[in-house]
Tab-separated table of N, CA and C in Angstrom:
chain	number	residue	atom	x	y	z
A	1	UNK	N	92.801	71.070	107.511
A	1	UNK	CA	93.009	71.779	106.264
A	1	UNK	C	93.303	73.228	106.569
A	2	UNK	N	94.074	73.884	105.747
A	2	UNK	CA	94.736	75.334	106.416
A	2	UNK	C	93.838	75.923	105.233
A	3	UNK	N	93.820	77.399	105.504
A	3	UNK	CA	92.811	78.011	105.355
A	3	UNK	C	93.030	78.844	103.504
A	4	UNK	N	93.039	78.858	102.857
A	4	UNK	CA	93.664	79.822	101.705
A	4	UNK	C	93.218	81.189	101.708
A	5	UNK	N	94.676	82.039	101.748
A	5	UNK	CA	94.289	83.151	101.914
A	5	UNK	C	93.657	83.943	101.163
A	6	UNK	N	92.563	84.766	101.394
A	6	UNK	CA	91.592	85.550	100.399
A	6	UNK	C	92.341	85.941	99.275
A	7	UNK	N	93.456	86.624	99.348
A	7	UNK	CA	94.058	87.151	97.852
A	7	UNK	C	94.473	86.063	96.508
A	8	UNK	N	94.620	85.040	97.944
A	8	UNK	CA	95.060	83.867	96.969
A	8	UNK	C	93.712	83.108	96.375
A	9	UNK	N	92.704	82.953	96.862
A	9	UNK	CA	91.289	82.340	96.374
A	9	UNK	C	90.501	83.233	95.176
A	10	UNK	N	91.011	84.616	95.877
A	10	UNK	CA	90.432	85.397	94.912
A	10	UNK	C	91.455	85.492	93.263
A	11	UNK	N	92.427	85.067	93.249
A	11	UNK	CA	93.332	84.962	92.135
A	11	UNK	C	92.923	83.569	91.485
A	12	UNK	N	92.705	82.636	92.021
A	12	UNK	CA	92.024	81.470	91.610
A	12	UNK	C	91.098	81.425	91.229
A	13	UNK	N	89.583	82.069	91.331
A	13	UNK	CA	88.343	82.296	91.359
A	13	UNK	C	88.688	83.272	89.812
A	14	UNK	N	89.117	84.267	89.933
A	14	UNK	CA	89.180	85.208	89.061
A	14	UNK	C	89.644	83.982	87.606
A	15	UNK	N	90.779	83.379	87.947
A	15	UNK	CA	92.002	82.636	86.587
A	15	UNK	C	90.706	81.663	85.772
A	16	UNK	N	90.073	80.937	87.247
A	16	UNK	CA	88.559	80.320	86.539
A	16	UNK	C	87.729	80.801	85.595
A	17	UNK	N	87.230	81.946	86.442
A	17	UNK	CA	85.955	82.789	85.679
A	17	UNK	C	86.636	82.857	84.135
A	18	UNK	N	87.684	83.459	83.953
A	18	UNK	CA	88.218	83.728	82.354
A	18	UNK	C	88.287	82.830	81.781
A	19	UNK	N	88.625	81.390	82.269
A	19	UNK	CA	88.943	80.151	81.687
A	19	UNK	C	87.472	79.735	81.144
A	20	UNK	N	86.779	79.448	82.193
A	20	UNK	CA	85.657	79.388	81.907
A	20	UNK	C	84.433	80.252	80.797
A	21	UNK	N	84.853	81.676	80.945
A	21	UNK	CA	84.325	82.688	79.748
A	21	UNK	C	85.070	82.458	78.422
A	22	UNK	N	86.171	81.740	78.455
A	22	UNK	CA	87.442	82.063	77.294
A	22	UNK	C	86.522	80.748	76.318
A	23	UNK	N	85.909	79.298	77.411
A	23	UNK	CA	85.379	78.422	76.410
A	23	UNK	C	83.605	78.911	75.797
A	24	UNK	N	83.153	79.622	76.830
A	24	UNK	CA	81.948	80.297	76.488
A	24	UNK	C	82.162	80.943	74.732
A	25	UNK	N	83.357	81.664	74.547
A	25	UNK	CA	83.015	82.376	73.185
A	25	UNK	C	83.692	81.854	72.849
A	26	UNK	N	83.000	82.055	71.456
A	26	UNK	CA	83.629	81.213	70.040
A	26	UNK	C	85.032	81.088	69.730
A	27	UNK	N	85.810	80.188	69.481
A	27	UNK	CA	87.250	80.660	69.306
A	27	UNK	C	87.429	81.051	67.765
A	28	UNK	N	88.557	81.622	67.889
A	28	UNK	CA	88.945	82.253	66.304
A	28	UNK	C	89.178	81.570	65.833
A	29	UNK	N	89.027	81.178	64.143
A	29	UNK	CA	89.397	80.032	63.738
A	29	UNK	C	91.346	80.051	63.580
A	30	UNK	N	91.064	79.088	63.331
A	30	UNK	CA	92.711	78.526	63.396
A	30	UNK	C	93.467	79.135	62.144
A	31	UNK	N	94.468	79.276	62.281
A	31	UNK	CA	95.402	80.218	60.887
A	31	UNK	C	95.666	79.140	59.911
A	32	UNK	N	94.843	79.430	59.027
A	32	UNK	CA	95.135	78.550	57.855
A	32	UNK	C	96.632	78.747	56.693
A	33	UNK	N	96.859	78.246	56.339
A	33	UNK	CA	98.164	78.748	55.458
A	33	UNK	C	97.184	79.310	54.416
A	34	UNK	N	98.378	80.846	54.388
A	34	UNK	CA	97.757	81.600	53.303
A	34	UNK	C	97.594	81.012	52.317
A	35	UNK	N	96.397	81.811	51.930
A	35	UNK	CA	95.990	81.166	50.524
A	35	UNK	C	96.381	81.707	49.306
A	36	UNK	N	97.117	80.983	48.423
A	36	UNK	CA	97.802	81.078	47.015
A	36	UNK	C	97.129	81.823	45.927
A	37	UNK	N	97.774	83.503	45.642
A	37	UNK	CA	96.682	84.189	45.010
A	37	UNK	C	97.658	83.823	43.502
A	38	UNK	N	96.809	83.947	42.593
A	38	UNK	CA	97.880	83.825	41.052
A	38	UNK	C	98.064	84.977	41.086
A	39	UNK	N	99.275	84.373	40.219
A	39	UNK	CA	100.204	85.901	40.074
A	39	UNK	C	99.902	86.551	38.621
A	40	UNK	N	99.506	87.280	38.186
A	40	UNK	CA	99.327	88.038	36.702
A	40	UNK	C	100.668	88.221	36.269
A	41	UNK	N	101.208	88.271	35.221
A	41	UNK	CA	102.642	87.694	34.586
A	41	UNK	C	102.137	88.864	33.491
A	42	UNK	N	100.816	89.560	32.865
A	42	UNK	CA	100.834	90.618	32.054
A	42	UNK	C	99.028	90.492	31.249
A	43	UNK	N	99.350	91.972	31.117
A	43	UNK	CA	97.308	92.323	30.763
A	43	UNK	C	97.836	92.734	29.330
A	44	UNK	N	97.227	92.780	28.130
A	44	UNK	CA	97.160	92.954	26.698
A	44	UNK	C	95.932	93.653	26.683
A	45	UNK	N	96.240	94.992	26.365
A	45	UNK	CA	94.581	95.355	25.685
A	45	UNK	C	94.294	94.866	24.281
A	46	UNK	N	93.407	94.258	24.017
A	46	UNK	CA	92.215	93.758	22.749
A	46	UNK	C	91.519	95.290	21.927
A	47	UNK	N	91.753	95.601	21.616
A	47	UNK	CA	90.875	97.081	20.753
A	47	UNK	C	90.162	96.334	19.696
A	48	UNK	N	88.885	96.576	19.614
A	48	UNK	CA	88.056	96.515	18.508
A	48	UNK	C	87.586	97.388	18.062
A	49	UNK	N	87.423	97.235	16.452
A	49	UNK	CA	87.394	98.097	15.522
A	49	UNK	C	86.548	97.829	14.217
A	50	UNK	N	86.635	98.720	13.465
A	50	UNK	CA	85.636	97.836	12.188
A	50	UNK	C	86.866	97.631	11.469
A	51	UNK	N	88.281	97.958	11.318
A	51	UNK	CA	88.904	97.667	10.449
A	51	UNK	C	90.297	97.597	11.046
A	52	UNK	N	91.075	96.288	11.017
A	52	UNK	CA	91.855	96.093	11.615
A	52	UNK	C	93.676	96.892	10.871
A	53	UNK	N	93.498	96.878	9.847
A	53	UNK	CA	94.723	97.206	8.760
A	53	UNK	C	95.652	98.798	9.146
A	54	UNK	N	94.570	99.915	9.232
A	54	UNK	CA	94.740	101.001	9.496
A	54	UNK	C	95.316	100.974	11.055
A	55	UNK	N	95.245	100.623	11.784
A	55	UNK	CA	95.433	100.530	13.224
A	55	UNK	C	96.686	99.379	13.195
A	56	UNK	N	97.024	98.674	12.631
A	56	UNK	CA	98.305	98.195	12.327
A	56	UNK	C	99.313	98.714	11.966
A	57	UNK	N	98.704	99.534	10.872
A	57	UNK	CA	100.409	100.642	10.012
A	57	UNK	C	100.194	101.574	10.908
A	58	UNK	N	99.454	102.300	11.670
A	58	UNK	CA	99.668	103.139	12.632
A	58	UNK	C	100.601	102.927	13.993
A	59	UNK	N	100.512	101.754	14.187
A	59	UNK	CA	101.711	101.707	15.496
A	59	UNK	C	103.129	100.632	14.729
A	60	UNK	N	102.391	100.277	13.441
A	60	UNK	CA	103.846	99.665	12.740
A	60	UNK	C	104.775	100.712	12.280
A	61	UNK	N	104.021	101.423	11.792
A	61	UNK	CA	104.830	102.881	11.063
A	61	UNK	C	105.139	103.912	11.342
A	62	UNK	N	104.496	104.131	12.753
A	62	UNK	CA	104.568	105.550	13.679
A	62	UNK	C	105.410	105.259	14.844
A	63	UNK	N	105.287	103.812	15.124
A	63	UNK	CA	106.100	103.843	16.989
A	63	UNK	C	107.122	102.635	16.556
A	64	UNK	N	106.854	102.128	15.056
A	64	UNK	CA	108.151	100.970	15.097
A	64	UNK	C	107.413	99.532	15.844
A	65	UNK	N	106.426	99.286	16.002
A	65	UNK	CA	106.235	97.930	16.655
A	65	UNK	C	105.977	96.829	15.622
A	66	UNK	N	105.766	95.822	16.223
A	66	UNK	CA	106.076	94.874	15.140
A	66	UNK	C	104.973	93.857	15.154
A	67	UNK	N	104.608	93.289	13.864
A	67	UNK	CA	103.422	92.390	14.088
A	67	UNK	C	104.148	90.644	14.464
A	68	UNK	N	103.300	90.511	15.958
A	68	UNK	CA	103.757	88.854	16.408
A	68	UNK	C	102.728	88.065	15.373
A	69	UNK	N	101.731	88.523	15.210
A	69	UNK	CA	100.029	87.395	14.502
A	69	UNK	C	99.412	88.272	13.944
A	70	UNK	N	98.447	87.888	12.939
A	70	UNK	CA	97.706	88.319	12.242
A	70	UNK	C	96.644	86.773	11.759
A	71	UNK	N	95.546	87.374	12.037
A	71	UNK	CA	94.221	86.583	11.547
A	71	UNK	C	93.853	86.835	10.163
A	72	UNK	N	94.023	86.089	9.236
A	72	UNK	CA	93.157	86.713	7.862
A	72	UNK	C	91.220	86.334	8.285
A	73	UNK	N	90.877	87.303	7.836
A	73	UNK	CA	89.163	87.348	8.206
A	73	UNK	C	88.753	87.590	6.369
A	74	UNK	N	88.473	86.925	5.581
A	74	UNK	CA	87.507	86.966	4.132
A	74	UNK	C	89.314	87.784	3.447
A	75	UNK	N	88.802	89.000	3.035
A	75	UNK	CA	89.833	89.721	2.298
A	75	UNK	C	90.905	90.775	3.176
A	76	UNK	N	90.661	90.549	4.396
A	76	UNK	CA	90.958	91.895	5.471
A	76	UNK	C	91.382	90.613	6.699
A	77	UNK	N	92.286	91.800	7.690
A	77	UNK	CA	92.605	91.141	8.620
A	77	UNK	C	91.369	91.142	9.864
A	78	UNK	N	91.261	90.076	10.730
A	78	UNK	CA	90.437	90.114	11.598
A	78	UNK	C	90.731	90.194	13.189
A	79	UNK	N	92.058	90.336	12.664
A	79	UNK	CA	93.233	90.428	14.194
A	79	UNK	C	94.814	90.559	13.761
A	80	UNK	N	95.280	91.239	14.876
A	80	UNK	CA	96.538	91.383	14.747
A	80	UNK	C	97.538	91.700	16.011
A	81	UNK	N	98.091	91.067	16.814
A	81	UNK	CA	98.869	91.542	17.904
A	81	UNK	C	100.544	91.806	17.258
A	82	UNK	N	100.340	93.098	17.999
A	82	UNK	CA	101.305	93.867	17.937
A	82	UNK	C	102.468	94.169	18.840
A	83	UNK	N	103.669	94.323	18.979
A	83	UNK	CA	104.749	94.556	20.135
A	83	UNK	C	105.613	95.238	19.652
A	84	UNK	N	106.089	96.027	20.791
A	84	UNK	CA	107.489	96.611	21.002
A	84	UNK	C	107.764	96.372	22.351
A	85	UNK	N	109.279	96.099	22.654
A	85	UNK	CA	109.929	95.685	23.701
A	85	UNK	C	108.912	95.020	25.094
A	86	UNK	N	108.361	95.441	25.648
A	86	UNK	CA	107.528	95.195	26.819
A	86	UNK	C	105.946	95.206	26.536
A	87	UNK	N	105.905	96.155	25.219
A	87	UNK	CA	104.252	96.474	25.247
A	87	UNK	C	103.795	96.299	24.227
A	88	UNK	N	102.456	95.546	24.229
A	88	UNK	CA	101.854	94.539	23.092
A	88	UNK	C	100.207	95.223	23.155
A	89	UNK	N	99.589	95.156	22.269
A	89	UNK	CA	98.516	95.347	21.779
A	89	UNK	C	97.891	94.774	20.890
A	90	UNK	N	96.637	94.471	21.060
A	90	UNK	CA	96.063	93.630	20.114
A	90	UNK	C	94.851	94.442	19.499
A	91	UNK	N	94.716	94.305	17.844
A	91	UNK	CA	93.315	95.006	17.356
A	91	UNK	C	92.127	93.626	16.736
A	92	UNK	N	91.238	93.718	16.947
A	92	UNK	CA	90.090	92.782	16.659
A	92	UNK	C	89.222	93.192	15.742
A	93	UNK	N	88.753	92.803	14.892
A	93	UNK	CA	87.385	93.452	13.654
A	93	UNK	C	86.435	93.232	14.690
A	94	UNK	N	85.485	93.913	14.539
A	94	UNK	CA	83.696	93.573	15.119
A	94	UNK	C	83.505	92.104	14.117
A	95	UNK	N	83.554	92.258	12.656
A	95	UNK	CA	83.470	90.674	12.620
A	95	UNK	C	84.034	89.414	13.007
A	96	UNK	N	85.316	90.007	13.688
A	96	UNK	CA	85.716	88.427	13.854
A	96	UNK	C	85.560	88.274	15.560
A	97	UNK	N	85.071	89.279	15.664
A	97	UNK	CA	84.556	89.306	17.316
A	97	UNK	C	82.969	88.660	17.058
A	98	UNK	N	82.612	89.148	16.419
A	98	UNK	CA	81.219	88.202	15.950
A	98	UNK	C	81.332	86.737	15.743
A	99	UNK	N	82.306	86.447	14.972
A	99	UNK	CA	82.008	85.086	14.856
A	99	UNK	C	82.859	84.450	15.886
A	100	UNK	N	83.576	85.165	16.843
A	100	UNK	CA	84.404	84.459	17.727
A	100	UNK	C	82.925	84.087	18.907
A	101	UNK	N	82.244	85.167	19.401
A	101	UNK	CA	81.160	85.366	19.875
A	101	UNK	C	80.603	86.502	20.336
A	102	UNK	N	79.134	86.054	19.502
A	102	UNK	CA	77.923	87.377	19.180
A	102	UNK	C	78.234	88.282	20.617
A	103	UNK	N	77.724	87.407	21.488
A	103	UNK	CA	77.887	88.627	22.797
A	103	UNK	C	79.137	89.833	22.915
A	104	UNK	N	80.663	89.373	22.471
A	104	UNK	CA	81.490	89.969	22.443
A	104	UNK	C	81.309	91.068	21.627
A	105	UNK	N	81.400	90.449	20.562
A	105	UNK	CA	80.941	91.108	19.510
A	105	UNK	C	80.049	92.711	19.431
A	106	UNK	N	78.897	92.732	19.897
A	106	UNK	CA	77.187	93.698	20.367
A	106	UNK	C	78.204	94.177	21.366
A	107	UNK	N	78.831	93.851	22.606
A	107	UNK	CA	79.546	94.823	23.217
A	107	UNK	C	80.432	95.635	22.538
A	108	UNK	N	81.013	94.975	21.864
A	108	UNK	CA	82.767	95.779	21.496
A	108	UNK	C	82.534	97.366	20.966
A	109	UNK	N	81.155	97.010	20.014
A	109	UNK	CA	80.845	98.436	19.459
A	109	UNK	C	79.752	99.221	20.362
A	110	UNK	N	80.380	99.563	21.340
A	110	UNK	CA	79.220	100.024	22.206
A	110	UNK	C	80.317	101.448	22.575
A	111	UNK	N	81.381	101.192	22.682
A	111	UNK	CA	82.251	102.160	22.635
A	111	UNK	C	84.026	102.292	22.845
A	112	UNK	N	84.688	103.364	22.083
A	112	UNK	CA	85.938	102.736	22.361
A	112	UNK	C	86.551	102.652	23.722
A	113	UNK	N	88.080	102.212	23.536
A	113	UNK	CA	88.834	102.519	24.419
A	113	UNK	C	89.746	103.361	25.411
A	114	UNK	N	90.048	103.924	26.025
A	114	UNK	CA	91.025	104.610	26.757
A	114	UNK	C	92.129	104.229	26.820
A	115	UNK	N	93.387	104.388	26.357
A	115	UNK	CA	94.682	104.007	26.609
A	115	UNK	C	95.343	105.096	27.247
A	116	UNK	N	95.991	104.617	28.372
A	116	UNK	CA	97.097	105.890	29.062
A	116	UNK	C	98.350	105.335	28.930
A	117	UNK	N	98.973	106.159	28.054
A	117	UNK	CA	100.469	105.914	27.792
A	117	UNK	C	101.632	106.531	27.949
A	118	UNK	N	102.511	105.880	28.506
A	118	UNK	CA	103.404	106.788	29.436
A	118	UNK	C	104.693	107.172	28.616
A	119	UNK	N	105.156	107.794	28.284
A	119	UNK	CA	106.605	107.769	27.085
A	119	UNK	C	107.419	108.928	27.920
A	120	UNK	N	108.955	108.362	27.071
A	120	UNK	CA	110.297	109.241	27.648
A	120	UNK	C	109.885	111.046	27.047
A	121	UNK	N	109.556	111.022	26.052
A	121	UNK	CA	109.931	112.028	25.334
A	121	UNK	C	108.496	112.622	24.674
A	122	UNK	N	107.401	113.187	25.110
A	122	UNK	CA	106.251	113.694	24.597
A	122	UNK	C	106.414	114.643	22.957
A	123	UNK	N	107.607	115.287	23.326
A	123	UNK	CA	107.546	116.295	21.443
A	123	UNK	C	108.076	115.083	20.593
A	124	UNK	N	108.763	114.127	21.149
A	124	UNK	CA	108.947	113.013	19.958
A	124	UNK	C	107.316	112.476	19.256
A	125	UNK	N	106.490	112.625	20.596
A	125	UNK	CA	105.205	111.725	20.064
A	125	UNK	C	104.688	112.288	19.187
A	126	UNK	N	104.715	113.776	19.898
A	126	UNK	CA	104.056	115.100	18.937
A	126	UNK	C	104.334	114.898	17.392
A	127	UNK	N	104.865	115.098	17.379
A	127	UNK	CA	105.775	114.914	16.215
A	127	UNK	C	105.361	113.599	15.588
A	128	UNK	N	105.448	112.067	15.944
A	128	UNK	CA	105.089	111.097	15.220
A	128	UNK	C	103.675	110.877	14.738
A	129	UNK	N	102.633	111.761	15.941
A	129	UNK	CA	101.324	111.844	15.998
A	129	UNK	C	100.613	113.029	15.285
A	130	UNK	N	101.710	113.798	14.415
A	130	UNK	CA	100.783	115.015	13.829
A	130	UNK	C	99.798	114.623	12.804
A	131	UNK	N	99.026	115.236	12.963
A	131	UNK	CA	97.886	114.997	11.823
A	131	UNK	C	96.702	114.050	12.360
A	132	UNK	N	96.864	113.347	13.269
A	132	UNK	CA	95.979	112.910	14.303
A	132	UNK	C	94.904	113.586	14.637
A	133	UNK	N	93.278	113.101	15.197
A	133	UNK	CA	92.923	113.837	15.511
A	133	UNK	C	93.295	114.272	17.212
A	134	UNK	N	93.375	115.544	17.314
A	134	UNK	CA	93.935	115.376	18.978
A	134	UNK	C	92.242	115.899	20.024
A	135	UNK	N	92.548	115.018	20.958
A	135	UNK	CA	90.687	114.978	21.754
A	135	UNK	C	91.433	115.924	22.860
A	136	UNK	N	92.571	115.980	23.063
A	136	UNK	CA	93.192	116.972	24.426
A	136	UNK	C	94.078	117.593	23.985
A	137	UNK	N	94.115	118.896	24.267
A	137	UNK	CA	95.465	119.359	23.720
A	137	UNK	C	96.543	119.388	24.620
A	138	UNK	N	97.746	120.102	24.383
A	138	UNK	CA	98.854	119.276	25.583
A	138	UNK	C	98.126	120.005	26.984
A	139	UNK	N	98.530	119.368	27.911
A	139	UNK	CA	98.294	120.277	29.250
A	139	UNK	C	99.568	120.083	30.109
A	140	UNK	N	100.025	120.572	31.247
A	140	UNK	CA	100.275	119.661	32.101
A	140	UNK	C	99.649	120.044	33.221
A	141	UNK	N	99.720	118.834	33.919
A	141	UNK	CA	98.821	117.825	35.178
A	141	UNK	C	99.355	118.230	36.812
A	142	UNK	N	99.079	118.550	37.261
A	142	UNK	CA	99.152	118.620	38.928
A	142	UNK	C	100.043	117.296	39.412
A	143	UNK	N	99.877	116.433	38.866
A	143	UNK	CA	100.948	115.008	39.301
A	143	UNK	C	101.709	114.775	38.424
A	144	UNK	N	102.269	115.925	38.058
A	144	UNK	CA	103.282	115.759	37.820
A	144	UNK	C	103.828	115.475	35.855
A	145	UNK	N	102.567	115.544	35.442
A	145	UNK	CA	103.118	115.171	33.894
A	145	UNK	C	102.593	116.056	32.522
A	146	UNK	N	103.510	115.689	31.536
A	146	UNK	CA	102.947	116.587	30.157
A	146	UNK	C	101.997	115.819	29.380
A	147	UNK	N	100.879	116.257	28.620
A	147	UNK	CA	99.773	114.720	28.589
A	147	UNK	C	99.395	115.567	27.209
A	148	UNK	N	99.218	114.696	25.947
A	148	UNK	CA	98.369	115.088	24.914
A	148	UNK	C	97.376	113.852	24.521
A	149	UNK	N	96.774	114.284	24.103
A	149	UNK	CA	95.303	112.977	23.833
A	149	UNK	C	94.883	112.905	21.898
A	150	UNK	N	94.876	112.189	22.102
A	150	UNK	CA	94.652	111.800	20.291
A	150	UNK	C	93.813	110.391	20.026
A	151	UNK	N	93.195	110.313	18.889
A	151	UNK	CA	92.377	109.375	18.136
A	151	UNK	C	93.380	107.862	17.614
A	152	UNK	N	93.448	107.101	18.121
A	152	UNK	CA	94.011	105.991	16.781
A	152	UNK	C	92.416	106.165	15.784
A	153	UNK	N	93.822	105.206	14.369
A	153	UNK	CA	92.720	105.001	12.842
A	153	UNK	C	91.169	104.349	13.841
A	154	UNK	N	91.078	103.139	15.026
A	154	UNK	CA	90.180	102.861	14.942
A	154	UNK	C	88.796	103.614	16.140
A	155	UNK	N	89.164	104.764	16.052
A	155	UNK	CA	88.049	105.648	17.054
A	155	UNK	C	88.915	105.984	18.539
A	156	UNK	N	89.834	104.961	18.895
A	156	UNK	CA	89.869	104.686	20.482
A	156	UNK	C	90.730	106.362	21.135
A	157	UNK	N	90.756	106.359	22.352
A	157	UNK	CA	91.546	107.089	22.300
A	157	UNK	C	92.938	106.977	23.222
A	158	UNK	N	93.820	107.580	22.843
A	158	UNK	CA	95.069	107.746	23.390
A	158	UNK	C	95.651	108.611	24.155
A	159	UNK	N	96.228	108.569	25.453
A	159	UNK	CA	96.789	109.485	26.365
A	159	UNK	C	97.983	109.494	26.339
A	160	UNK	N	98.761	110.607	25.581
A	160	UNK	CA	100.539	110.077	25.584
A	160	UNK	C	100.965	110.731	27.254
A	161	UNK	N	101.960	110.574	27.956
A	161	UNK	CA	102.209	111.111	29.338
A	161	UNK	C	103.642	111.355	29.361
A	162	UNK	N	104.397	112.496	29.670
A	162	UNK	CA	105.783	112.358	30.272
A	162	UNK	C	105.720	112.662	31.731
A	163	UNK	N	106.118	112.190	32.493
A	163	UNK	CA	106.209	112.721	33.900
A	163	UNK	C	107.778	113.630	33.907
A	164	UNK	N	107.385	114.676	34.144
A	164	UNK	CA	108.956	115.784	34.121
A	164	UNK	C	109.328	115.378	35.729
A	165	UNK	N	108.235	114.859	36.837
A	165	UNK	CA	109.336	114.207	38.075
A	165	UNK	C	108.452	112.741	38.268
A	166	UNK	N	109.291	111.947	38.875
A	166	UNK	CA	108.774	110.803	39.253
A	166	UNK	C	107.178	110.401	39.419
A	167	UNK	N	106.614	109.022	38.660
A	167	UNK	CA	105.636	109.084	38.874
A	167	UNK	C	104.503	108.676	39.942
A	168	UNK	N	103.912	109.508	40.378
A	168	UNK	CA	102.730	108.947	41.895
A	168	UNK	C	102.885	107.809	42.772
């Protein structure tokens, strides 16, 4: 038998040891096919209110949107979704959030909403929104935008936004 030369035993010895350490630790698990996230297709804010009517002619009569549904609730509406082109909104009574369910319901009036809304033209809003109460007066923003803040009829409040350059 001829002899194997040290560099060569020692390259063998070494290829072992790793082979041998490589089954010692755990292997990674195997690549599963990614997993299928759903895709969101669109979010609707729900606003609740004690009175659904006022908060209807306000974005029917001020921004032009249009009613898709309306819930009759006793003598008053108890819902109503609303749209223009891309953007829909929905208003809810506390009662018909009650009888839809109590839990909803004990939340809804716990406090309003925040809406941030982005528009071409801010003195147009000005203008559609006078007499509003306003919670901000105009400012503009470090990123870039002109921002006034106002009350809808049902408490919530509203952030109108122009970005004068591209937004964030």
């Amino acid at each position: 038998m001829r002899p194997i030369p040290a560099v060569l035993l020692a390259a063998v010895l070494a290829a072992l040891g790793a082979a041998a350490a490589s089954h010692a630790r755990p292997r990674p698990p195997e690549k599963k096919e990614q997993e299928k996230k759903p895709m969101i297709k669109k979010v609707t804010a729900v606003l609740f209110v004690s009175e659904v009517e006022p908060c209807a002619k306000f974005w029917t009569e001020q921004f032009g949107f249009q009613k898709l549904a309306e819930v009759p609730e006793g003598g008053k509406l108890g819902f109503v979704m609303l749209q223009k082109g891309n953007v829909e909104l929905m208003y809810q009574s506390y009662a018909s959030a009650d009888k839809d369910s109590p839990a909803t319901g004990a939340v809804a009036r716990k406090g309003p909403t925040f809406l941030y809304i982005e528009v071409d033209d801010l003195e147009v809003i000005k203008a559609i929104v006078k007499g509003a109460e306003v919670t901000m007066p105009e400012r503009t923003t470090f990123y870039g935008s002109r921002e006034i803040g106002i009350k809808d009829p049902g408490g919530h409040y509203l952030t109108f936004a122009q970005f004068t350059a591209p937004a964030p």
